Amino acid sequence: MAPSDLPVTGHLVAGELIDGTGGDAVAVHDPSNGAVIGYAGLGDDALVARAVAAARAAQPGWAATPLRERMAYLDAWRGKLAAAADSLTELVIDEMGLLPAFARNVHVGRAVACLERLEELAEAVLAPRREGISLIVREPAGLVAAITAWNFPLHMLVSKISSAVALGNTVVLKPSEVKPLAAWAATRLLAELDLPPGVVSVVGGTGPAVGAALVAHPDVDMISFTGSRAVGRRILAATAATITRSVLELGGKNPALLLPDAPLDTALPAVLGSCFFNNGQVCGAQSRLIVPRALLGEVEDRLVGLVADTAAGPPRAAGTRLGPVVSAVQRDRVAGYIRAGVDSGLRLLAGGPGAPDGLPDGSADGYYIRPTVFSDVPPDHQLAQEEIFGPVLTVHACDDVDEMVAVANGTRYGLTASVWSADLDRSVAVARRLQAGQVVVNGGGFNLSAPYGGVKESGNGREHGREGLAELTEVKSMQLPA
């Protein structure tokens, strides 16, 4: 039973906020010290059925609502999220163990930013076009079931809901029960908007219960899922009978290629920053560094110095550069990979098994991982093939660019990659050879208006930008008289 003095997340169904039940709730832990800071209330298949019925009933009227009127609700939500940035940031720090500036600028900042160009992009996607005698239009997909991951819970909830709703879809979303507090705060702000009942429902719960009920429901028109490859496969199997469309983002094992003329002063801190981004828990992390063999010694020396400056500790402590991972389960999983690397004889440059040294009092029960780098790793090694989802970098030496590209493409994944060279055209030429949905070239920044998604077993479809919005529509062509 959840203690009465700790928050319990609930549900939003058919315009009604429903309290979570303490008896069935899942504990939410502060990763910096292991303390319980709240509970995730769990829904069930009956609540899913109620939410889907409300969404189905609301969809025709919402689709007929002009884009400008739909966007007025979302603009109001954006304003509420921006006004609540301070409190949302504190929730993100507490439940995710992230440094304050990162929590505010990335987690909260991107949640607000994904709403800023939405009307312009939606208008472009929905604009009819002529193709000879045909009039081609895009219409809402219908009822979208969305399921989010725990590593960006606030941004994913806002992005998946707003993208679908802007285009005239209705949404039933299951947030992660692992890290639900900031997402629930954003849901409560959404409930203040007086949207037509059923346009958006949020049902908390576990994947095997609420997620499975959503995926299997015959009234769901499409599924938007971010999470593991294993769950993505189960979704595809479950929807085969109904041919339900899906957009799946299933992670990556992403390479960073330093070409022989790469600017190491710029490239190495950026690659390490990507690997340790979100405390190492991001699907797009550049976790494989591929370098010319002639540069291996210099790269190793520089990495050792950079990691030495990456102090792991509590997110609000002075000097901390890397916070904890989100849970004891995740800590043990990442530590298991590190031990496997050591046990198999990989050359350890920095980090290794065990908690970081010098943790302050009160942090012993936190979920800390030492930032770790292994070098000269065989490309077929477990650590080079499997998504670790923690602050662990593997370094691979190659004899020429062709071998670098082959190593980069030599996994089942294909989400992101990066290429570094003093010559932009050369970087772009190599980027065109990489099997990845998005490639960072010479340190280019993240763009919420660009499509994001993967190839191979990193998933299908795209999110963000025009291409991502188009996934949430169906195409109709009308053949007019000549």
XYZ file of N, CA and C in Angstrom, residues 7-13 16-25 39-43 47 50 184 188 202 204:
84
model
N 3.079 11.003 -3.531
C 2.143 11.097 -4.668
C 1.931 9.747 -5.348
N 0.707 9.541 -5.813
C 0.355 8.365 -6.606
C -0.228 8.870 -7.919
N 0.384 8.503 -9.025
C -0.114 8.964 -10.314
C -1.431 8.271 -10.639
N -2.245 8.948 -11.433
C -3.551 8.418 -11.792
C -3.721 8.284 -13.286
N -4.925 8.595 -13.775
C -5.276 8.392 -15.176
C -6.172 9.546 -15.628
N -6.162 9.799 -16.907
C -7.081 10.749 -17.542
C -7.873 9.972 -18.578
N -9.164 9.808 -18.349
C -10.004 9.016 -19.246
C -11.300 9.764 -19.509
N -11.880 12.890 -17.616
C -11.965 12.798 -16.161
C -10.630 12.342 -15.581
N -10.138 13.082 -14.577
C -8.957 12.652 -13.835
C -9.374 11.598 -12.822
N -8.709 10.455 -12.862
C -9.032 9.335 -11.986
C -7.829 9.069 -11.091
N -8.029 9.056 -9.796
C -6.938 8.814 -8.858
C -6.382 7.414 -9.030
N -5.059 7.294 -8.879
C -4.439 5.980 -8.854
C -4.741 5.277 -7.545
N -4.623 3.984 -7.558
C -4.893 3.212 -6.343
C -3.590 2.818 -5.679
N -3.474 3.137 -4.407
C -2.245 2.843 -3.688
C -1.966 1.369 -3.554
N -3.001 0.545 -3.493
C -2.789 -0.878 -3.271
C -2.091 -1.574 -4.411
N -2.306 -1.100 -5.644
C -1.707 -1.760 -6.806
C -0.551 -0.954 -7.389
N -0.086 0.063 -6.683
C 0.874 0.986 -7.261
C 2.284 0.412 -7.279
N 4.506 6.842 -6.319
C 3.990 5.567 -6.805
C 3.266 5.778 -8.132
N 3.363 4.768 -8.984
C 2.630 4.776 -10.253
C 1.345 3.974 -10.080
N 0.211 4.653 -10.195
C -1.059 3.951 -10.155
C -1.260 3.124 -11.409
N -1.814 1.941 -11.249
C -1.915 1.006 -12.366
C -3.353 0.848 -12.837
N -3.534 1.017 -14.136
C -4.826 0.749 -14.736
C -4.948 -0.714 -15.135
N -10.148 -0.248 -17.872
C -9.899 1.183 -18.044
C -9.439 1.478 -19.472
N -12.509 1.518 -21.657
C -13.259 2.764 -21.486
C -12.589 3.913 -22.234
N 2.885 12.599 -15.384
C 1.574 12.790 -14.761
C 1.310 14.267 -14.490
N -1.925 16.334 -15.949
C -2.849 17.151 -15.165
C -2.990 18.550 -15.766
N -4.978 9.151 -20.908
C -3.688 8.654 -20.419
C -3.995 7.594 -19.362
N -2.250 4.852 -16.953
C -1.027 4.306 -16.399
C -1.118 2.807 -16.218
